[in-house]
Amino acid sequence: MNGPVRVRYAPSPTGLPHVGNLRTALFNWLFARSRGGQFIVRIEDTDRTRLAQGAVEGILSGLRWLGIDWDEGPEVGGPHAPYFQSERLEIYQEAAQRLVEAGRAYRCYCSPERLREMRRQQAREKLSPGYDRRCLNITPKELEERRREGREPVVRFRMPDSGEITVDDIIRGEVTWRSELLDDFVILKSDGFPTYHLANVLDDHHMEITHVLRAEEWLSSSPRHLALYDALGLAPPRFGHLPMILGPDRSKLSKRHGATSTLEYKEMGYLPEALVNFMALLGWSLDDRTEIMNRDMLVESFSLERVVKAGAVFNLDKLEWMNGVYIRAMSHEELAGRVLAYWREYPPAEPPQPVDPAYLLSIIPLAQERLKTLEDAAERSAFFFRSELEYEPKGLALKGADAATTAAALERVLSIVEGRPVFNAEALEQDLRRLGAELGLSGRQLFGLVRVAVTGGKVSPPLFQTMEVLGRERCRRRIRGAIQALTGASGGAEPASAP
Ligand code: GLU
């Protein structure tokens, strides 16, 4: 094929896009971008019974979030507008009429009841299912009757009576069907809307699509599409059917494997760049080693030759790992910005919003290493923001010492915190080590106690850096609070006000 590559993503707005849908979009986009071609979005909204409210917006925002931009389609327009099939009905109706006139299609008046009965009978007699061509052979008199009854016909495509149809699939190679096993399918419904097959074929032609890359489940539609192209006298595009996405149990990925809608991953704190990298590897690879590839690398190296036939397993652990890799690769400023944006969109229960961006930025270096998702950031940083900590007296106990002794040790810590001219990690470490030695306490014991006092928990990022970030005021207030919790005294503590 000579001209530029033109590919499309043609979702039906029946719900929020799941990972499989957007993997199709991504592969088309990568193919277009890697070949300097165009990527088109077309909304296939002809099945009026399955339209879901908000689905188009969900699809477009999923694409935008992943950074999959389109050259033609909704919102951006283009030379082949409109890009909603429901606004292109005349094109389909006119083509259906042409096919009828050429004897390649015919009107069918069979009622749903008759078709149901026909199917039942076929099942009883173990015949292959499919339309029995009753209306192909309708007599003029019968036709007249049907018309008089006011029945609205559908239009059926007349499949060739014999011969083979072969799809030369870019990914699967040649796949052949015998035409007589494919029945005369509906191309135009009685409400004047086309079926998927007719609209899809005509639009791919009018929109000058060169390659149809879509999910494997559409492979069985492709002989019908080829027959339609032939009957319409149009040259078909190339086809490539992408491998299925499987859950860990190797069955087709579905809701019972967990989140499937792409926007759920956004909400769970996954980064779009990690998801793009991860989805690119669902059925494609650069080699058998390379895992981390940013968008530019993917565009540079993507090729259909390396798309496989076998189903690709969706491994959530791998996505989580990859997300962590992308999080760790970010600058502190970048990550703080992402966390803030995430909290704006999905406000956590804790820390209370809005937070001080500068304070968050100082916390990030302590949390970044362990974050797997943006969602984790709330839990890992919450203690930094609390205005009051709650202590369990047991958690504050120094091993082998009573509450009074523990409180006395904390008093000494407090005077260091209050008196230190420079309040930073090194200085605190020095002073607290010295204090430990003086009190005859091991580092583990004293630091463990201070950790609980200033963070409220036993696990935290490195203690002295944490104290530095918390700052003198917060440390002071928290240690006082801990002493109070130990002694039950209320004197001396300052009222807890926001730092
Ligand atoms: N509208 C179909 C879908 O929802 C498009 C299939 C195709 O790409 O031909 O996936």
Short mmCIF file of C-alpha atoms and ligand atoms in Angstrom, two decimals:
data_model
loop_
_atom_site.label_atom_id
_atom_site.label_comp_id
_atom_site.label_asym_id
_atom_site.label_seq_id
_atom_site.Cartn_x
_atom_site.Cartn_y
_atom_site.Cartn_z
CA MET A 1 0.00 0.00 0.00
CA ASN A 2 1.42 3.32 -0.99
CA GLY A 3 -0.26 6.33 0.64
CA PRO A 4 -0.04 6.96 4.35
CA VAL A 5 -1.30 4.43 6.85
CA ARG A 6 -4.80 5.28 8.08
CA VAL A 7 -6.20 3.30 10.96
CA ARG A 8 -9.19 3.71 13.19
CA TYR A 9 -10.55 2.92 16.58
CA ALA A 10 -14.28 2.30 16.20
CA PRO A 11 -15.84 1.78 19.62
CA SER A 12 -19.51 1.18 20.22
CA PRO A 13 -20.66 3.41 23.07
CA THR A 14 -22.22 0.61 25.08
CA GLY A 15 -20.29 1.23 28.29
CA LEU A 16 -17.01 2.48 29.69
CA PRO A 17 -14.00 1.33 27.70
CA HIS A 18 -12.27 -1.66 29.22
CA VAL A 19 -8.63 -2.52 28.97
CA GLY A 20 -9.19 -4.65 25.86
CA ASN A 21 -10.89 -1.79 24.00
CA LEU A 22 -8.13 0.64 24.77
CA ARG A 23 -5.44 -1.88 23.94
CA THR A 24 -7.02 -1.95 20.45
CA ALA A 25 -6.96 1.85 20.38
CA LEU A 26 -3.35 1.88 21.55
CA PHE A 27 -2.13 -0.62 18.94
CA ASN A 28 -3.84 1.34 16.19
CA TRP A 29 -2.38 4.57 17.50
CA LEU A 30 1.12 3.11 17.84
CA PHE A 31 0.92 1.71 14.34
CA ALA A 32 -0.20 5.06 12.92
CA ARG A 33 2.40 7.04 14.82
CA SER A 34 5.20 4.60 14.04
CA ARG A 35 4.39 4.86 10.34
CA GLY A 36 3.74 8.57 10.16
CA GLY A 37 0.10 7.81 9.43
CA GLN A 38 -3.25 8.92 10.77
CA PHE A 39 -5.37 7.66 13.61
CA ILE A 40 -9.11 8.14 13.38
CA VAL A 41 -11.79 7.70 16.03
CA ARG A 42 -15.25 6.73 14.85
CA ILE A 43 -18.20 6.12 17.10
CA GLU A 44 -20.26 3.11 16.04
CA ASP A 45 -23.56 3.99 17.62
CA THR A 46 -25.99 2.23 15.33
CA ASP A 47 -27.29 -0.27 17.82
CA ARG A 48 -29.73 2.04 19.53
CA THR A 49 -30.77 -0.57 22.08
CA ARG A 50 -27.30 -0.87 23.56
CA LEU A 51 -26.31 2.79 23.85
CA ALA A 52 -25.10 3.69 27.32
CA GLN A 53 -25.30 7.18 28.68
CA GLY A 54 -21.93 8.83 29.16
CA ALA A 55 -20.15 6.12 27.19
CA VAL A 56 -18.84 8.41 24.44
CA GLU A 57 -17.46 10.82 27.01
CA GLY A 58 -15.93 7.88 28.92
CA ILE A 59 -14.27 6.57 25.77
CA LEU A 60 -12.86 9.95 24.79
CA SER A 61 -11.64 10.76 28.26
CA GLY A 62 -10.00 7.33 28.50
CA LEU A 63 -8.12 8.09 25.30
CA ARG A 64 -7.18 11.57 26.45
CA TRP A 65 -5.97 10.27 29.78
CA LEU A 66 -3.72 7.74 28.07
CA GLY A 67 -2.40 10.41 25.71
CA ILE A 68 -3.83 8.67 22.65
CA ASP A 69 -4.63 11.61 20.41
CA TRP A 70 -6.66 11.34 17.23
CA ASP A 71 -6.23 13.13 13.93
CA GLU A 72 -9.87 12.87 12.93
CA GLY A 73 -12.97 12.09 14.91
CA PRO A 74 -15.30 13.50 17.54
CA GLU A 75 -14.39 16.97 18.76
CA VAL A 76 -11.57 17.42 16.26
CA GLY A 77 -13.61 16.82 13.09
CA GLY A 78 -11.91 16.06 9.83
CA PRO A 79 -12.49 15.66 6.11
CA HIS A 80 -14.74 12.63 6.55
CA ALA A 81 -17.04 14.07 9.19
CA PRO A 82 -19.37 13.22 10.80
CA TYR A 83 -17.58 10.57 12.84
CA PHE A 84 -20.72 9.29 14.53
CA GLN A 85 -22.41 6.59 12.51
CA SER A 86 -25.85 7.68 13.64
CA GLU A 87 -25.24 10.87 11.65
CA ARG A 88 -24.33 9.02 8.48
CA LEU A 89 -27.50 7.02 7.88
CA GLU A 90 -28.01 8.18 4.31
CA ILE A 91 -24.71 6.70 3.22
CA TYR A 92 -25.75 3.29 4.48
CA GLN A 93 -29.31 3.47 3.20
CA GLU A 94 -28.17 4.51 -0.23
CA ALA A 95 -25.66 1.64 -0.40
CA ALA A 96 -28.24 -0.90 0.79
CA GLN A 97 -30.58 0.29 -1.92
CA ARG A 98 -27.83 -0.08 -4.50
CA LEU A 99 -27.15 -3.63 -3.36
CA VAL A 100 -30.83 -4.49 -3.58
CA GLU A 101 -31.00 -3.11 -7.09
CA ALA A 102 -27.95 -5.10 -8.11
CA GLY A 103 -29.48 -8.30 -6.75
CA ARG A 104 -26.81 -8.55 -4.02
CA ALA A 105 -29.25 -7.87 -1.23
CA TYR A 106 -32.98 -8.27 -0.70
CA ARG A 107 -35.77 -7.14 1.56
CA CYS A 108 -36.89 -9.53 4.22
CA TYR A 109 -40.27 -9.30 5.90
CA CYS A 110 -39.95 -12.25 8.24
CA SER A 111 -41.31 -11.51 11.66
CA PRO A 112 -39.27 -12.13 14.81
CA GLU A 113 -41.71 -14.95 15.65
CA ARG A 114 -41.13 -16.65 12.33
CA LEU A 115 -37.35 -16.35 12.74
CA ARG A 116 -37.57 -17.81 16.22
CA GLU A 117 -39.61 -20.73 14.95
CA MET A 118 -37.15 -21.23 12.08
CA ARG A 119 -34.24 -21.39 14.52
CA ARG A 120 -36.08 -23.83 16.73
CA GLN A 121 -36.75 -26.08 13.83
CA GLN A 122 -33.16 -25.91 12.64
CA ALA A 123 -32.03 -26.91 16.09
CA ARG A 124 -34.53 -29.79 16.20
CA GLU A 125 -33.41 -31.09 12.84
CA LYS A 126 -29.75 -30.44 13.61
CA LEU A 127 -29.44 -28.21 10.56
CA SER A 128 -26.84 -25.44 10.48
CA PRO A 129 -28.40 -22.26 11.83
CA GLY A 130 -29.00 -19.26 9.62
CA TYR A 131 -31.63 -17.47 7.63
CA ASP A 132 -33.47 -19.84 5.27
CA ARG A 133 -33.92 -17.33 2.45
CA ARG A 134 -37.66 -17.41 2.65
CA CYS A 135 -37.91 -13.79 1.46
CA LEU A 136 -35.33 -14.25 -1.28
CA ASN A 137 -37.81 -16.51 -2.96
CA ILE A 138 -40.89 -14.55 -2.12
CA THR A 139 -43.53 -14.41 -4.87
CA PRO A 140 -44.76 -11.03 -6.12
CA LYS A 141 -48.13 -11.84 -4.63
CA GLU A 142 -46.71 -12.55 -1.18
CA LEU A 143 -44.64 -9.42 -1.42
CA GLU A 144 -47.72 -7.41 -2.19
CA GLU A 145 -49.44 -8.90 0.86
CA ARG A 146 -46.55 -8.08 3.19
CA ARG A 147 -46.50 -4.53 1.96
CA ARG A 148 -50.19 -4.22 2.48
CA GLU A 149 -49.80 -5.49 6.02
CA GLY A 150 -47.53 -2.49 6.50
CA ARG A 151 -44.57 -4.54 7.67
CA GLU A 152 -41.23 -2.71 7.59
CA PRO A 153 -38.64 -4.95 5.99
CA VAL A 154 -34.99 -5.40 6.87
CA VAL A 155 -32.41 -5.68 4.11
CA ARG A 156 -30.36 -8.86 3.99
CA PHE A 157 -27.12 -9.29 2.17
CA ARG A 158 -27.13 -12.22 -0.19
CA MET A 159 -24.04 -14.27 0.51
CA PRO A 160 -22.49 -16.01 -2.47
CA ASP A 161 -23.95 -19.51 -2.82
CA SER A 162 -20.62 -21.25 -3.05
CA GLY A 163 -16.90 -20.68 -3.05
CA GLU A 164 -14.45 -19.70 -0.38
CA ILE A 165 -13.62 -16.44 1.28
CA THR A 166 -10.09 -16.04 2.54
CA VAL A 167 -8.90 -13.33 4.86
CA ASP A 168 -5.19 -12.75 4.67
CA ASP A 169 -4.79 -11.61 8.23
CA ILE A 170 -1.61 -9.72 9.07
CA ILE A 171 -1.37 -11.47 12.43
CA ARG A 172 -3.02 -14.82 11.83
CA GLY A 173 -2.15 -15.52 8.23
CA GLU A 174 -4.77 -16.92 5.88
CA VAL A 175 -8.11 -17.93 7.33
CA THR A 176 -10.72 -19.40 4.99
CA TRP A 177 -14.50 -19.77 5.22
CA ARG A 178 -16.92 -21.52 2.90
CA SER A 179 -19.51 -18.96 1.78
CA GLU A 180 -22.45 -21.31 1.89
CA LEU A 181 -21.94 -21.74 5.62
CA LEU A 182 -22.45 -18.02 6.16
CA ASP A 183 -26.06 -16.96 6.04
CA ASP A 184 -27.70 -13.90 4.54
CA PHE A 185 -27.15 -11.40 7.32
CA VAL A 186 -29.06 -8.21 7.92
CA ILE A 187 -27.37 -5.05 6.69
CA LEU A 188 -30.17 -2.56 7.25
CA LYS A 189 -32.67 -2.84 10.06
CA SER A 190 -36.33 -2.00 9.79
CA ASP A 191 -35.77 1.31 11.60
CA GLY A 192 -33.46 2.41 8.79
CA PHE A 193 -30.31 1.98 10.87
CA PRO A 194 -27.55 -0.13 9.41
CA THR A 195 -26.07 -3.11 11.21
CA TYR A 196 -22.46 -3.08 12.32
CA HIS A 197 -21.29 -4.94 9.20
CA LEU A 198 -22.61 -2.52 6.60
CA ALA A 199 -21.74 0.66 8.45
CA ASN A 200 -18.30 -0.57 9.38
CA VAL A 201 -17.41 -1.55 5.83
CA LEU A 202 -18.73 1.62 4.23
CA ASP A 203 -17.06 3.89 6.73
CA ASP A 204 -13.75 2.12 6.51
CA HIS A 205 -13.95 2.67 2.79
CA HIS A 206 -15.07 6.31 2.89
CA MET A 207 -12.60 7.16 5.62
CA GLU A 208 -9.83 5.62 3.54
CA ILE A 209 -8.80 3.16 6.19
CA THR A 210 -5.82 1.11 5.09
CA HIS A 211 -5.55 -1.32 8.00
CA VAL A 212 -8.27 -2.66 10.24
CA LEU A 213 -6.69 -3.70 13.53
CA ARG A 214 -9.28 -4.97 15.93
CA ALA A 215 -9.95 -7.57 18.56
CA GLU A 216 -9.93 -11.23 17.68
CA GLU A 217 -13.63 -11.56 18.33
CA TRP A 218 -14.29 -9.74 15.04
CA LEU A 219 -12.35 -12.23 12.94
CA SER A 220 -15.52 -14.19 12.22
CA SER A 221 -17.13 -11.02 10.83
CA SER A 222 -14.36 -10.46 8.33
CA PRO A 223 -15.56 -12.91 5.61
CA ARG A 224 -18.88 -11.07 5.67
CA HIS A 225 -17.04 -7.80 5.35
CA LEU A 226 -14.98 -9.09 2.45
CA ALA A 227 -18.14 -10.27 0.70
CA LEU A 228 -19.64 -6.82 1.19
CA TYR A 229 -16.57 -5.04 -0.17
CA ASP A 230 -16.76 -7.32 -3.17
CA ALA A 231 -20.45 -6.70 -3.79
CA LEU A 232 -19.97 -2.95 -3.42
CA GLY A 233 -17.06 -3.04 -5.84
CA LEU A 234 -14.66 -1.66 -3.24
CA ALA A 235 -11.11 -2.67 -2.43
CA PRO A 236 -10.91 -3.96 1.14
CA PRO A 237 -8.35 -2.75 3.66
CA ARG A 238 -5.85 -5.14 5.26
CA PHE A 239 -7.05 -6.90 8.38
CA GLY A 240 -5.18 -7.75 11.56
CA HIS A 241 -6.95 -9.37 14.50
CA LEU A 242 -5.30 -8.69 17.83
CA PRO A 243 -4.87 -11.44 20.40
CA MET A 244 -7.36 -11.86 23.17
CA ILE A 245 -6.59 -10.55 26.65
CA LEU A 246 -6.81 -13.23 29.31
CA GLY A 247 -7.14 -13.21 33.06
CA PRO A 248 -4.58 -15.02 35.22
CA ASP A 249 -6.66 -18.21 34.87
CA ARG A 250 -6.30 -17.89 31.10
CA SER A 251 -9.97 -17.33 30.47
CA LYS A 252 -11.06 -14.19 28.65
CA LEU A 253 -10.48 -11.13 30.85
CA SER A 254 -13.72 -10.08 32.45
CA LYS A 255 -15.24 -8.29 35.39
CA ARG A 256 -14.72 -11.24 37.70
CA HIS A 257 -10.95 -10.79 37.31
CA GLY A 258 -11.29 -7.35 38.89
CA ALA A 259 -11.33 -3.88 37.42
CA THR A 260 -11.75 -3.86 33.68
CA SER A 261 -12.70 -0.29 32.86
CA THR A 262 -9.64 1.78 32.12
CA LEU A 263 -10.91 4.68 34.17
CA GLU A 264 -10.99 2.41 37.21
CA TYR A 265 -7.21 2.10 36.87
CA LYS A 266 -6.98 5.85 36.82
CA GLU A 267 -9.00 5.98 40.00
CA MET A 268 -6.80 3.32 41.59
CA GLY A 269 -3.82 5.63 41.09
CA TYR A 270 -2.15 4.08 38.08
CA LEU A 271 -0.19 6.38 35.83
CA PRO A 272 -1.23 6.64 32.20
CA GLU A 273 2.36 6.17 31.03
CA ALA A 274 2.62 2.94 33.02
CA LEU A 275 -0.67 1.67 31.66
CA VAL A 276 0.36 2.52 28.11
CA ASN A 277 3.62 0.65 28.56
CA PHE A 278 1.81 -2.27 30.15
CA MET A 279 -0.93 -2.46 27.52
CA ALA A 280 1.59 -2.26 24.68
CA LEU A 281 2.99 -5.53 25.98
CA LEU A 282 -0.38 -7.27 25.86
CA GLY A 283 0.28 -9.12 22.65
CA TRP A 284 3.33 -7.24 21.42
CA SER A 285 6.95 -7.13 22.51
CA LEU A 286 10.17 -5.59 21.36
CA ASP A 287 12.18 -8.66 22.28
CA ASP A 288 12.03 -11.17 25.09
CA ARG A 289 13.60 -8.86 27.65
CA THR A 290 12.63 -5.24 27.36
CA GLU A 291 9.80 -4.27 29.67
CA ILE A 292 10.10 -0.59 30.40
CA MET A 293 9.48 1.48 27.31
CA ASN A 294 8.18 4.99 27.33
CA ARG A 295 5.80 6.32 24.73
CA ASP A 296 8.54 7.51 22.37
CA MET A 297 10.33 4.19 22.47
CA LEU A 298 7.08 2.38 21.84
CA VAL A 299 6.27 4.55 18.84
CA GLU A 300 9.77 4.06 17.51
CA SER A 301 9.79 0.30 17.84
CA PHE A 302 6.19 -0.81 17.35
CA SER A 303 5.54 -3.15 14.44
CA LEU A 304 2.74 -5.52 13.52
CA GLU A 305 5.26 -8.26 12.79
CA ARG A 306 5.83 -8.65 16.49
CA VAL A 307 2.18 -8.91 17.46
CA VAL A 308 1.47 -12.48 18.49
CA LYS A 309 -1.53 -14.72 17.94
CA ALA A 310 -1.67 -16.24 21.39
CA GLY A 311 -3.81 -14.64 24.07
CA ALA A 312 -1.99 -12.21 26.36
CA VAL A 313 -2.34 -12.59 30.11
CA PHE A 314 -3.22 -9.49 32.09
CA ASN A 315 -0.94 -9.65 35.10
CA LEU A 316 -1.90 -7.09 37.71
CA ASP A 317 1.29 -7.64 39.73
CA LYS A 318 3.29 -6.66 36.71
CA LEU A 319 1.22 -3.52 36.20
CA GLU A 320 1.76 -2.62 39.84
CA TRP A 321 5.48 -3.18 39.55
CA MET A 322 5.63 -1.11 36.38
CA ASN A 323 3.68 1.70 37.98
CA GLY A 324 6.21 1.74 40.82
CA VAL A 325 9.05 1.95 38.31
CA TYR A 326 7.46 5.00 36.66
CA ILE A 327 6.76 6.58 40.03
CA ARG A 328 10.36 6.19 41.14
CA ALA A 329 11.66 7.61 37.89
CA MET A 330 9.83 10.90 38.46
CA SER A 331 11.36 14.02 39.93
CA HIS A 332 10.01 14.97 43.34
CA GLU A 333 8.27 17.99 41.88
CA GLU A 334 6.62 15.93 39.18
CA LEU A 335 5.41 13.30 41.62
CA ALA A 336 4.12 15.90 44.09
CA GLY A 337 2.23 17.53 41.24
CA ARG A 338 0.71 14.20 40.21
CA VAL A 339 -0.33 13.37 43.76
CA LEU A 340 -1.95 16.78 44.15
CA ALA A 341 -3.85 16.42 40.88
CA TYR A 342 -4.93 12.93 41.90
CA TRP A 343 -6.17 14.17 45.27
CA ARG A 344 -8.03 16.99 43.59
CA GLU A 345 -9.86 14.49 41.42
CA TYR A 346 -10.28 11.77 44.03
CA PRO A 347 -10.14 13.47 47.44
CA PRO A 348 -8.92 10.95 50.03
CA ALA A 349 -10.43 10.60 53.50
CA GLU A 350 -7.01 11.61 54.79
CA PRO A 351 -5.08 13.90 54.55
CA PRO A 352 -7.75 16.59 54.58
CA GLN A 353 -7.71 18.64 51.41
CA PRO A 354 -6.34 20.92 50.24
CA VAL A 355 -2.83 20.29 51.50
CA ASP A 356 0.09 22.68 51.51
CA PRO A 357 1.97 21.84 48.28
CA ALA A 358 5.35 22.83 49.70
CA TYR A 359 4.87 20.55 52.68
CA LEU A 360 3.82 17.69 50.41
CA LEU A 361 6.89 18.25 48.27
CA SER A 362 9.10 17.86 51.34
CA ILE A 363 7.36 14.56 52.19
CA ILE A 364 7.66 13.07 48.72
CA PRO A 365 11.34 12.04 48.93
CA LEU A 366 10.47 9.96 52.00
CA ALA A 367 7.49 8.23 50.40
CA GLN A 368 8.45 7.87 46.75
CA GLU A 369 10.50 4.71 47.08
CA ARG A 370 7.63 2.67 48.40
CA LEU A 371 4.70 3.99 46.40
CA LYS A 372 3.11 1.58 44.00
CA THR A 373 0.21 3.80 43.02
CA LEU A 374 -0.81 7.41 43.55
CA GLU A 375 -3.55 6.06 45.77
CA ASP A 376 -0.91 4.77 48.22
CA ALA A 377 0.33 8.31 48.74
CA ALA A 378 -2.57 9.22 51.01
CA GLU A 379 -1.99 6.36 53.40
CA ARG A 380 1.76 6.77 53.44
CA SER A 381 1.69 10.47 54.06
CA ALA A 382 -1.40 10.79 56.26
CA PHE A 383 0.51 10.91 59.53
CA PHE A 384 2.48 13.92 58.36
CA PHE A 385 -0.71 15.90 58.13
CA ARG A 386 -2.61 14.86 61.24
CA SER A 387 -3.11 17.66 63.71
CA GLU A 388 -3.36 15.21 66.57
CA LEU A 389 -2.13 11.66 66.91
CA GLU A 390 -3.82 8.99 68.87
CA TYR A 391 -1.60 6.82 70.98
CA GLU A 392 -2.17 3.45 72.39
CA PRO A 393 -0.44 3.53 75.78
CA LYS A 394 1.03 0.11 74.99
CA GLY A 395 2.58 1.42 71.81
CA LEU A 396 4.40 4.11 73.79
CA ALA A 397 5.83 1.82 76.47
CA LEU A 398 9.59 1.59 76.72
CA LYS A 399 10.45 -2.03 77.18
CA GLY A 400 10.90 -2.86 80.86
CA ALA A 401 10.13 0.69 81.97
CA ASP A 402 7.03 2.16 83.56
CA ALA A 403 5.05 5.03 82.13
CA ALA A 404 6.75 7.62 84.30
CA THR A 405 10.22 6.55 83.17
CA THR A 406 9.09 6.54 79.56
CA ALA A 407 7.58 9.99 79.98
CA ALA A 408 10.80 11.22 81.55
CA ALA A 409 12.76 9.92 78.56
CA LEU A 410 10.37 11.74 76.24
CA GLU A 411 10.82 14.92 78.28
CA ARG A 412 14.52 14.71 77.49
CA VAL A 413 13.72 14.19 73.80
CA LEU A 414 11.44 17.20 74.00
CA SER A 415 14.16 19.41 75.33
CA ILE A 416 16.41 18.37 72.45
CA VAL A 417 13.66 19.11 69.96
CA GLU A 418 13.00 22.47 71.57
CA GLY A 419 16.58 23.45 72.15
CA ARG A 420 18.37 22.34 68.98
CA PRO A 421 19.55 25.46 67.17
CA VAL A 422 19.54 23.67 63.80
CA PHE A 423 16.64 21.30 63.30
CA ASN A 424 17.77 18.73 60.78
CA ALA A 425 18.17 14.99 60.49
CA GLU A 426 21.91 14.76 61.18
CA ALA A 427 21.80 16.97 64.24
CA LEU A 428 18.78 15.13 65.64
CA GLU A 429 20.40 11.78 65.10
CA GLN A 430 23.56 12.88 66.89
CA ASP A 431 21.70 14.28 69.87
CA LEU A 432 19.31 11.39 70.21
CA ARG A 433 22.09 8.84 70.01
CA ARG A 434 23.90 10.69 72.72
CA LEU A 435 20.75 10.78 74.82
CA GLY A 436 20.23 7.05 74.33
CA ALA A 437 23.72 6.34 75.59
CA GLU A 438 23.20 8.57 78.57
CA LEU A 439 19.91 6.90 79.50
CA GLY A 440 21.33 3.47 78.92
CA LEU A 441 18.86 2.77 76.13
CA SER A 442 19.69 1.07 72.87
CA GLY A 443 19.10 3.02 69.66
CA ARG A 444 16.26 0.65 68.83
CA GLN A 445 14.49 1.32 72.10
CA LEU A 446 14.75 5.06 72.20
CA PHE A 447 14.24 5.62 68.48
CA GLY A 448 11.30 3.22 68.48
CA LEU A 449 9.68 5.28 71.20
CA VAL A 450 10.33 8.56 69.42
CA ARG A 451 9.00 7.10 66.22
CA VAL A 452 5.70 6.20 67.82
CA ALA A 453 5.55 9.60 69.51
CA VAL A 454 6.07 11.64 66.34
CA THR A 455 4.36 9.43 63.74
CA GLY A 456 1.78 7.53 65.78
CA GLY A 457 2.94 4.21 64.32
CA LYS A 458 5.74 1.70 64.42
CA VAL A 459 6.59 1.89 60.75
CA SER A 460 7.54 5.05 58.98
CA PRO A 461 10.16 6.39 56.63
CA PRO A 462 13.60 6.91 58.25
CA LEU A 463 13.01 8.57 61.61
CA PHE A 464 15.35 11.55 61.55
CA GLN A 465 14.42 12.64 58.04
CA THR A 466 10.81 12.25 59.01
CA MET A 467 11.34 14.53 62.02
CA GLU A 468 13.10 17.08 59.88
CA VAL A 469 10.20 17.14 57.45
CA LEU A 470 7.63 17.30 60.24
CA GLY A 471 9.54 20.27 61.58
CA ARG A 472 10.21 21.40 65.08
CA GLU A 473 6.73 22.58 65.87
CA ARG A 474 4.92 19.42 64.94
CA CYS A 475 7.50 17.22 66.64
CA ARG A 476 7.22 19.27 69.76
CA ARG A 477 3.49 19.14 69.88
CA ARG A 478 3.39 15.44 69.18
CA ILE A 479 5.96 14.56 71.83
CA ARG A 480 4.04 16.62 74.34
CA GLY A 481 0.91 14.80 73.35
CA ALA A 482 2.66 11.48 73.88
CA ILE A 483 3.87 12.51 77.31
CA GLN A 484 0.39 13.53 78.17
CA ALA A 485 -0.98 10.21 76.98
CA LEU A 486 1.53 8.48 79.25
CA THR A 487 1.03 10.56 82.36
CA GLY A 488 -2.59 11.48 81.89
CA ALA A 489 -1.52 15.05 82.69
CA SER A 490 -3.09 17.86 80.81
CA GLY A 491 -0.87 20.70 81.99
CA GLY A 492 1.85 22.00 79.77
CA ALA A 493 0.40 20.86 76.45
CA GLU A 494 -0.40 23.54 73.98
CA PRO A 495 -3.79 23.45 72.34
CA ALA A 496 -3.56 21.49 69.15
CA SER A 497 -3.77 23.93 66.33
CA ALA A 498 -2.91 23.36 62.75
CA PRO A 499 0.81 23.79 62.19
N1 GLU B 1 -17.80 -1.24 16.89
C1 GLU B 1 -16.94 -2.40 16.98
C2 GLU B 1 -16.48 -2.49 18.43
O1 GLU B 1 -17.16 -2.04 19.25
C3 GLU B 1 -15.80 -2.22 16.05
C4 GLU B 1 -15.17 -3.48 15.57
C5 GLU B 1 -14.23 -3.16 14.45
O2 GLU B 1 -13.21 -2.53 14.73
O3 GLU B 1 -14.52 -3.48 13.32
O4 GLU B 1 -15.47 -3.02 18.78
#
